[in-house]
mmCIF file of N, CA and C in Angstrom:
data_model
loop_
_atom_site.group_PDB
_atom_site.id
_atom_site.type_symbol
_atom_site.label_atom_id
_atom_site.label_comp_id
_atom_site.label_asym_id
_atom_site.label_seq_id
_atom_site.Cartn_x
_atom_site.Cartn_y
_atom_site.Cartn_z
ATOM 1 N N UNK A 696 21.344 -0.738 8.861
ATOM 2 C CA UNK A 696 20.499 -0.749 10.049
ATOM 3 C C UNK A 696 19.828 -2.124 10.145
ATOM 4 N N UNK A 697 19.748 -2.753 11.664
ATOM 5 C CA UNK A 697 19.003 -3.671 11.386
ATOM 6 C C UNK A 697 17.844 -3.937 12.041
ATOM 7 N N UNK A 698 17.029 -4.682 11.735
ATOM 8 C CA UNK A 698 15.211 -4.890 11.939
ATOM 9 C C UNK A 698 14.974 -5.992 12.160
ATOM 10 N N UNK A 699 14.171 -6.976 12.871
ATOM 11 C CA UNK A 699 13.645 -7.843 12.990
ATOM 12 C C UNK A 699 12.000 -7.574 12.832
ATOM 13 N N UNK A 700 11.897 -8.184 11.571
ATOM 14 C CA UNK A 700 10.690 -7.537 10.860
ATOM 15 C C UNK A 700 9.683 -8.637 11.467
ATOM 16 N N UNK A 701 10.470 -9.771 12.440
ATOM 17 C CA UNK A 701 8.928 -10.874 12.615
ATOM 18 C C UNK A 701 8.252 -9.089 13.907
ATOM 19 N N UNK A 702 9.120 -8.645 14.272
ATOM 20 C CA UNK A 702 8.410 -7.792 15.458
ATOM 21 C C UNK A 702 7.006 -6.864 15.086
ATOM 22 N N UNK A 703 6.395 -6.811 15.934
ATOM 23 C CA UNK A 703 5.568 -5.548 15.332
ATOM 24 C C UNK A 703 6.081 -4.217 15.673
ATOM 25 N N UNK A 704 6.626 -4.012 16.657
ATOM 26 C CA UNK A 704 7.661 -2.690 17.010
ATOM 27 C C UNK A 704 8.706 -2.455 16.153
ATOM 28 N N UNK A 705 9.236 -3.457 15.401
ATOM 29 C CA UNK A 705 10.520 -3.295 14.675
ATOM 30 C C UNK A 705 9.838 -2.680 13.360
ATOM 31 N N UNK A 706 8.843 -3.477 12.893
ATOM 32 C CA UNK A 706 8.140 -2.931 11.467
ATOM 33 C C UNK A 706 7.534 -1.934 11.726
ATOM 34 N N UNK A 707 6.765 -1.521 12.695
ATOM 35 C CA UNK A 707 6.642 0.339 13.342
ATOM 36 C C UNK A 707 7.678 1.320 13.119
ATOM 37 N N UNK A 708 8.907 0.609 13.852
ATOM 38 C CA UNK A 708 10.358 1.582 13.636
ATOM 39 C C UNK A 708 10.446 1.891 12.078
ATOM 40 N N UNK A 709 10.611 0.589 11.149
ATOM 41 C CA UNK A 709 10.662 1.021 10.016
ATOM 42 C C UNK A 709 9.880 2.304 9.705
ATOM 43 N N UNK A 710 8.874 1.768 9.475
ATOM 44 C CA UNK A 710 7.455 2.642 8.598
ATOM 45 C C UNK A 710 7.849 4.184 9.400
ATOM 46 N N UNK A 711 8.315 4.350 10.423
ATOM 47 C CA UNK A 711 8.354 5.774 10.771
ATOM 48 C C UNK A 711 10.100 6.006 10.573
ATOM 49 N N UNK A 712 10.522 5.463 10.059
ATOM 50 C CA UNK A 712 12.355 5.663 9.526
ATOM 51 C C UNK A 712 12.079 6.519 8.615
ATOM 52 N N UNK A 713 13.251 7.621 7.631
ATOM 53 C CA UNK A 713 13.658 8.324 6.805
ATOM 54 C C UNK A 713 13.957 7.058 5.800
ATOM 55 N N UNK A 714 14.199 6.245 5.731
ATOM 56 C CA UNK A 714 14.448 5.068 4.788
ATOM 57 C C UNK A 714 13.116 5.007 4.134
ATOM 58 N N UNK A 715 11.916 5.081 4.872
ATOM 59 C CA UNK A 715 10.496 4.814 4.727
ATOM 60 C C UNK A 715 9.849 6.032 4.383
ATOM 61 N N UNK A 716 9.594 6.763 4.877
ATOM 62 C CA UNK A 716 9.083 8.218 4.938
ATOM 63 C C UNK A 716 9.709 9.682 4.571
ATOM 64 N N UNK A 717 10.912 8.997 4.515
ATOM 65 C CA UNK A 717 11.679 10.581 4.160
ATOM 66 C C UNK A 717 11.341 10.989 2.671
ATOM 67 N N UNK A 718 11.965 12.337 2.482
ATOM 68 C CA UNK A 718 11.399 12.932 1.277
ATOM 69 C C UNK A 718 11.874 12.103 0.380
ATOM 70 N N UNK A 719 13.126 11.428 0.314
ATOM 71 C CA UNK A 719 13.489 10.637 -1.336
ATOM 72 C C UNK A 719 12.963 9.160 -0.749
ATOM 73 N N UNK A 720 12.239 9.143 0.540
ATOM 74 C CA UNK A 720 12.389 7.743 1.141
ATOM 75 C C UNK A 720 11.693 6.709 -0.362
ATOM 76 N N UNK A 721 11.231 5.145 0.261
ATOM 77 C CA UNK A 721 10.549 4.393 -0.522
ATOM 78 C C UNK A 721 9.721 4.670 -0.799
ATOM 79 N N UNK A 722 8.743 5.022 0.211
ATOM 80 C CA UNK A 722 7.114 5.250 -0.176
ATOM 81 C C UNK A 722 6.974 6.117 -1.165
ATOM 82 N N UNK A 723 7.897 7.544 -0.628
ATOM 83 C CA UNK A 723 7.255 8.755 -1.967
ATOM 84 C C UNK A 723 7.918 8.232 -3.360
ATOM 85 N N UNK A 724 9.177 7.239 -3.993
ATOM 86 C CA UNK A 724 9.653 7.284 -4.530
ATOM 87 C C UNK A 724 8.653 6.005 -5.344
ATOM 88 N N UNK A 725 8.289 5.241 -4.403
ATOM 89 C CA UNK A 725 7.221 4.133 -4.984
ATOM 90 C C UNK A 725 5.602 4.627 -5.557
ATOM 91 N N UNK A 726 5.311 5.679 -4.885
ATOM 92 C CA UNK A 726 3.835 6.741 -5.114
ATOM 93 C C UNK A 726 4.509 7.348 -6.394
ATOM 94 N N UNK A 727 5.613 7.842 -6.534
ATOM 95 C CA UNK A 727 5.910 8.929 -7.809
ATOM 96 C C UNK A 727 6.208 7.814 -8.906
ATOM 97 N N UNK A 728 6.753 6.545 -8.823
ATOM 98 C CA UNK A 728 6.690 5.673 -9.888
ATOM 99 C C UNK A 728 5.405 5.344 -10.341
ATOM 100 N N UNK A 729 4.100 4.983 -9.377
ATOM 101 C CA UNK A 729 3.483 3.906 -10.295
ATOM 102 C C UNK A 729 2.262 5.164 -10.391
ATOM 103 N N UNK A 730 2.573 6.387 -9.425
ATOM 104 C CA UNK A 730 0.778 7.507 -9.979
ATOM 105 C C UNK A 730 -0.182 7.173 -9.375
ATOM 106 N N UNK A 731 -0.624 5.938 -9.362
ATOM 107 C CA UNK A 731 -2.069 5.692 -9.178
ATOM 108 C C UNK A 731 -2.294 3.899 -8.355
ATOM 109 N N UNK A 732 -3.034 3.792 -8.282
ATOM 110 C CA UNK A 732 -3.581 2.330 -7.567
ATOM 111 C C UNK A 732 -3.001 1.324 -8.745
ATOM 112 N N UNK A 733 -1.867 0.116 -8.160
ATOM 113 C CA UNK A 733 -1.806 -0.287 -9.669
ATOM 114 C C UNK A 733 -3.211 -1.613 -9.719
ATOM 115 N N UNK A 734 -3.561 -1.980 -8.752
ATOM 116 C CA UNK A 734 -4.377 -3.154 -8.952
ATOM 117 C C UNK A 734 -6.194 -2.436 -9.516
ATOM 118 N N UNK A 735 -6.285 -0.628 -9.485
ATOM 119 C CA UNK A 735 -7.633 -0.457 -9.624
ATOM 120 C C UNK A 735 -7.024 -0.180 -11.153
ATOM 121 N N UNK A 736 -5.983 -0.080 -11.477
ATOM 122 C CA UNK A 736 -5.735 0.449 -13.184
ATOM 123 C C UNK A 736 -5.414 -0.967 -13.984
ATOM 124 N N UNK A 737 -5.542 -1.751 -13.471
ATOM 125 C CA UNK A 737 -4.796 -3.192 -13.735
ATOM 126 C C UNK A 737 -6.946 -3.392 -14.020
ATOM 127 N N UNK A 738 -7.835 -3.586 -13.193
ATOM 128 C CA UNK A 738 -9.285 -3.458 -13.276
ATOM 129 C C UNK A 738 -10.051 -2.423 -14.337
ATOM 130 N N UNK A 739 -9.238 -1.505 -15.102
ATOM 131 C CA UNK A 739 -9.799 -0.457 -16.201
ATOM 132 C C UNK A 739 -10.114 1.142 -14.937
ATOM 133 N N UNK A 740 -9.849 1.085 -14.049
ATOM 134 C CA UNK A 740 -10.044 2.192 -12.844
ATOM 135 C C UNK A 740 -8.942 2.864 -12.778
ATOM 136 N N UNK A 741 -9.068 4.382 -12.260
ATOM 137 C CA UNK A 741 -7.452 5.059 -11.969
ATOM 138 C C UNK A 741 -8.423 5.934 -10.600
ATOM 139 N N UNK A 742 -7.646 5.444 -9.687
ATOM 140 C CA UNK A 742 -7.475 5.785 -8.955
ATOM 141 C C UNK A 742 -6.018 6.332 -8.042
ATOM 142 N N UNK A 743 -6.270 7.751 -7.761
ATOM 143 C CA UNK A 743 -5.169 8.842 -7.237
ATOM 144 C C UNK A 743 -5.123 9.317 -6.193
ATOM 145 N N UNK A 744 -5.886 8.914 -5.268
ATOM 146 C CA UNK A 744 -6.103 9.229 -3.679
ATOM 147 C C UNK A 744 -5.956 8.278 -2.755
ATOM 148 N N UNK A 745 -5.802 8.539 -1.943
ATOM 149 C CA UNK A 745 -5.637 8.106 -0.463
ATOM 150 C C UNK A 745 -4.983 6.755 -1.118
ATOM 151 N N UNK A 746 -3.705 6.749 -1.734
ATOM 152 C CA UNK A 746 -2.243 6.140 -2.414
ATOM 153 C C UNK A 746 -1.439 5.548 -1.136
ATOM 154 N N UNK A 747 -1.505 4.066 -0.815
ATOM 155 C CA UNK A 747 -0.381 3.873 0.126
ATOM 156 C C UNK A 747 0.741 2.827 -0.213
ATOM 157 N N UNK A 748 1.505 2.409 0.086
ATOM 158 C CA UNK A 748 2.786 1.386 -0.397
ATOM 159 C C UNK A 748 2.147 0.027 -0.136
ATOM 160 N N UNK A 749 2.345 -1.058 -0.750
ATOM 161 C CA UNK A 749 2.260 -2.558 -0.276
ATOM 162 C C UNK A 749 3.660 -2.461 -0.636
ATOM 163 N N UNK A 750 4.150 -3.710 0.656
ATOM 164 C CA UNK A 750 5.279 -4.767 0.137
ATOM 165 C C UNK A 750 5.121 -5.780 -0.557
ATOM 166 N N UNK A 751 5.396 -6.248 -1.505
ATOM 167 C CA UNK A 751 4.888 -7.332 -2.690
ATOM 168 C C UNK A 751 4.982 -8.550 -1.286
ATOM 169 N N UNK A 752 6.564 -8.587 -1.234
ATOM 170 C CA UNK A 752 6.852 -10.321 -0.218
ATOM 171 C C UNK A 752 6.564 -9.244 1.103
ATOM 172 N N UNK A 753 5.608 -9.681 1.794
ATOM 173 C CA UNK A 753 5.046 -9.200 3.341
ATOM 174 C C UNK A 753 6.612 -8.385 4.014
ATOM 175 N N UNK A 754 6.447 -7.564 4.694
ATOM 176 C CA UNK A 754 7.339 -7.108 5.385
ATOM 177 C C UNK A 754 7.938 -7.987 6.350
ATOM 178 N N UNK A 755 7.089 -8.725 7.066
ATOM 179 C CA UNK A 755 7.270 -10.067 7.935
ATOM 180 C C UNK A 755 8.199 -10.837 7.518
ATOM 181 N N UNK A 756 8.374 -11.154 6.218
ATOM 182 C CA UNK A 756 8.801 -11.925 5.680
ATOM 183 C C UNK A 756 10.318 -11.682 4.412
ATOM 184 N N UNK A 757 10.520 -10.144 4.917
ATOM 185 C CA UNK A 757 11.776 -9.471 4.456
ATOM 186 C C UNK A 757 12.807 -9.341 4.967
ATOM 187 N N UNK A 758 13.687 -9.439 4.256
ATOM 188 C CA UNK A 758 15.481 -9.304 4.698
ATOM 189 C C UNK A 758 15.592 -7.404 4.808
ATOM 190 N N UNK A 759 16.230 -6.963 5.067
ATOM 191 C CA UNK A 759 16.190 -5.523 5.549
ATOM 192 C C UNK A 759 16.182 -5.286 3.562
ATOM 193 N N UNK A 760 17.409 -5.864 2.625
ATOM 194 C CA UNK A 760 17.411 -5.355 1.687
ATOM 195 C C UNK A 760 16.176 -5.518 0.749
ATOM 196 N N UNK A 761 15.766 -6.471 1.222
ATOM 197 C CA UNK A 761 14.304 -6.674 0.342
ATOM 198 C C UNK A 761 13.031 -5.740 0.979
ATOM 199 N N UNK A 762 13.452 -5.211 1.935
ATOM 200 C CA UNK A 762 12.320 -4.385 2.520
ATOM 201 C C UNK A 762 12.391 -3.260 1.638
ATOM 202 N N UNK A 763 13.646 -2.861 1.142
ATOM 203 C CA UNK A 763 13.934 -1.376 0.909
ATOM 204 C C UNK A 763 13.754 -1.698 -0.854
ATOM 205 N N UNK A 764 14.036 -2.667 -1.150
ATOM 206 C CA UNK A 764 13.675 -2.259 -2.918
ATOM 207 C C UNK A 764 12.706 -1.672 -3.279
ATOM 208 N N UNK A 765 12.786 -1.172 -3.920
ATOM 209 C CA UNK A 765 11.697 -0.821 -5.099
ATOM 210 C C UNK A 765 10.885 -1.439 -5.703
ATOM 211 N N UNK A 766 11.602 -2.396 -6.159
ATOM 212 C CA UNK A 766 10.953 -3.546 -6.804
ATOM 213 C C UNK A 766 9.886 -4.442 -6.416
ATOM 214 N N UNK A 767 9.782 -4.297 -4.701
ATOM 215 C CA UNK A 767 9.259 -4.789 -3.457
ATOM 216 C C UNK A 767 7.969 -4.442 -3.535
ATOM 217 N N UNK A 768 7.980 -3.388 -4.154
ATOM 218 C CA UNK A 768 6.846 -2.276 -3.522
ATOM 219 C C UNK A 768 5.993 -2.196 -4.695
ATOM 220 N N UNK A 769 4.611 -1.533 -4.218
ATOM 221 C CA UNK A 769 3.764 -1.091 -5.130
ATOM 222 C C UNK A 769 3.017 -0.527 -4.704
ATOM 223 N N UNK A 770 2.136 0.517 -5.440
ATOM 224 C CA UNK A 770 1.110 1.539 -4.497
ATOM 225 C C UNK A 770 -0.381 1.029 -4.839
ATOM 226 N N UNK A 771 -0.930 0.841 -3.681
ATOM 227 C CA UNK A 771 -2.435 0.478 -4.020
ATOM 228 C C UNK A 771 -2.779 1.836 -3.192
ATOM 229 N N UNK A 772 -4.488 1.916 -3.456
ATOM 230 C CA UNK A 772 -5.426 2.698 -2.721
ATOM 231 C C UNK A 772 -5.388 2.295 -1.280
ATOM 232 N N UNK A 773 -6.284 2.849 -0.819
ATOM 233 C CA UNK A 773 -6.468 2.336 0.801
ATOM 234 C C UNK A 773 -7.781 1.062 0.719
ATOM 235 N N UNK A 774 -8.434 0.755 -0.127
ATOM 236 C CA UNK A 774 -9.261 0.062 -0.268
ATOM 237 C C UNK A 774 -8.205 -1.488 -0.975
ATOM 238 N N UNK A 775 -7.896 -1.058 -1.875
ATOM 239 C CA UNK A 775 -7.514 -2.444 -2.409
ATOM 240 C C UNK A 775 -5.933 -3.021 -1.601
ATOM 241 N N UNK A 776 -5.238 -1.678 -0.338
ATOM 242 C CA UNK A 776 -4.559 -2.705 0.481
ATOM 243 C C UNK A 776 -5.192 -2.922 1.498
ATOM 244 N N UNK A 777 -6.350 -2.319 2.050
ATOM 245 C CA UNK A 777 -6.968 -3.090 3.237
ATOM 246 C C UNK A 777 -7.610 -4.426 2.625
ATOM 247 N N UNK A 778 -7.995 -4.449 1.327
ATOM 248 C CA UNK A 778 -8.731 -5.991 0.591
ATOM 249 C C UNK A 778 -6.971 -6.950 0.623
ATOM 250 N N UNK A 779 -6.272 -6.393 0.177
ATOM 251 C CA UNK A 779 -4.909 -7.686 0.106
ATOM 252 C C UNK A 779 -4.524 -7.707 1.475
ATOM 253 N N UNK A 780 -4.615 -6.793 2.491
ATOM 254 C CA UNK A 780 -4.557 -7.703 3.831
ATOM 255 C C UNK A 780 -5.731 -7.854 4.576
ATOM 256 N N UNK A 781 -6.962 -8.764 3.859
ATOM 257 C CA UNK A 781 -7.906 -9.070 4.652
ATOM 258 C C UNK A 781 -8.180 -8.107 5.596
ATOM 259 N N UNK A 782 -8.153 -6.970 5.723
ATOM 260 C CA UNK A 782 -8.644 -6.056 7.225
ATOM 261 C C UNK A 782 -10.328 -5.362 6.783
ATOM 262 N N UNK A 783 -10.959 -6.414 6.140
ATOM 263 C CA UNK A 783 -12.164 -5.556 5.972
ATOM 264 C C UNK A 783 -13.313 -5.740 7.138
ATOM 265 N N UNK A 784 -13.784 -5.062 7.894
ATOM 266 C CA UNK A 784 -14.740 -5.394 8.687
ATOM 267 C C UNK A 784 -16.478 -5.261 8.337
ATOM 268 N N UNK A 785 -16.808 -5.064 7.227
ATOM 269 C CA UNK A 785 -17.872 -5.098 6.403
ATOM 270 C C UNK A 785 -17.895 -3.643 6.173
ATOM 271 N N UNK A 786 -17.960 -2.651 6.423
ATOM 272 C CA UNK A 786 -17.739 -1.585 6.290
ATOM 273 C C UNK A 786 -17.158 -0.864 4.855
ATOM 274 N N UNK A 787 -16.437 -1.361 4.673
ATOM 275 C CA UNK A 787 -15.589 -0.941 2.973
ATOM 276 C C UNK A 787 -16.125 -1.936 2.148
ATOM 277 N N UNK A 788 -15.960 -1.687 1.154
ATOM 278 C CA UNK A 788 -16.040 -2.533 -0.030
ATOM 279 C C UNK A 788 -15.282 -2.208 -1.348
ATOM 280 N N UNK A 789 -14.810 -3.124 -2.220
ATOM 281 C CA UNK A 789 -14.433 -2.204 -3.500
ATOM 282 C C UNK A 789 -15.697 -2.123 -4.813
ATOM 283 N N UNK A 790 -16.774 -2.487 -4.097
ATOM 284 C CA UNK A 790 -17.844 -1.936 -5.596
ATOM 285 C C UNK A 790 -18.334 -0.726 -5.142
ATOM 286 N N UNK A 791 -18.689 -0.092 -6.568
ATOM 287 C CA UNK A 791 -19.192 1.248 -7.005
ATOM 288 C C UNK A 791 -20.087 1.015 -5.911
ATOM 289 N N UNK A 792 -20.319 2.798 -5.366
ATOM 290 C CA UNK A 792 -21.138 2.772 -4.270
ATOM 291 C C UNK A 792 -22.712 3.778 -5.014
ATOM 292 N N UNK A 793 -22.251 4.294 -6.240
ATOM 293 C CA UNK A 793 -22.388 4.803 -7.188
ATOM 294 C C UNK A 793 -23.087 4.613 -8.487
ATOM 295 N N UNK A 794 -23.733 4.740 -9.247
ATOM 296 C CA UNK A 794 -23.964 4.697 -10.755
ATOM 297 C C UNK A 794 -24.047 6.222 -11.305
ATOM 298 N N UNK A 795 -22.666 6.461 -11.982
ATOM 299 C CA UNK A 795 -22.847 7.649 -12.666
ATOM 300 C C UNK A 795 -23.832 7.770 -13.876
ATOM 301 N N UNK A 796 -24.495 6.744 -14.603
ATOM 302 C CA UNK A 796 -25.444 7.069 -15.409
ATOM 303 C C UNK A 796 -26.650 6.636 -14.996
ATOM 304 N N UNK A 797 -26.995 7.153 -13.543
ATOM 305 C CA UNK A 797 -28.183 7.002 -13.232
ATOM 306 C C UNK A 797 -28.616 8.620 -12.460
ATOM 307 N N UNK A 798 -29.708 9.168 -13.323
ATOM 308 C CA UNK A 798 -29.994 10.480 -12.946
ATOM 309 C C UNK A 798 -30.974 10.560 -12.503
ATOM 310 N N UNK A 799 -32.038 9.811 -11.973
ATOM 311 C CA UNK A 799 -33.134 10.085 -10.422
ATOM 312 C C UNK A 799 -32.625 9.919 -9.604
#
């Protein structure tokens, strides 16, 4: 199949393809390899929720076969891939919002 990934419609088509999303697609097969956020476990953190795919080399910047590796890919949180593509609007952050050993 082919893609012109400079598009933003073409990289839409992807992300909603069976190549992408299907049950053996990349994403679930890239989520069932790495478990968890690898950049918050790479920090001493494990994080297991709200799990989405990065493309290592930008999708923009992929050949159809390099879109589809495995090797391509990696699962961050939703926090640490909105931080690797700059989309923060002050709103998120990745520090503790938290102190679990603080009890007042």
């Amino acid at each position: 199949m082919e893609y012109n990934f400079k598009s933003k419609s073409e990289r839409r088509r992807f992300y909603k393809s069976n190549a992408w999303r299907g049950v053996n697609g990349l994403r679930n097969r890239a989520i069932k390899r790495d478990g968890e956020c690898v950049w918050c476990r790479n920090n001493g953190l494990v994080t297991k929720t709200n799990l989405e795919v990065d493309h290592i080399i930008p999708l923009e910047d992929c050949t159809y076969e390099q879109a589809t590796d495995l090797d391509n890919c990696r699962t961050l949180c939703h926090a640490c891939h909105n931080l690797r593509h700059n989309r923060f609007d002050g709103r998120q952050t990745k520090e503790k919002r938290w102190d679990d050993e603080r009890w007042d």
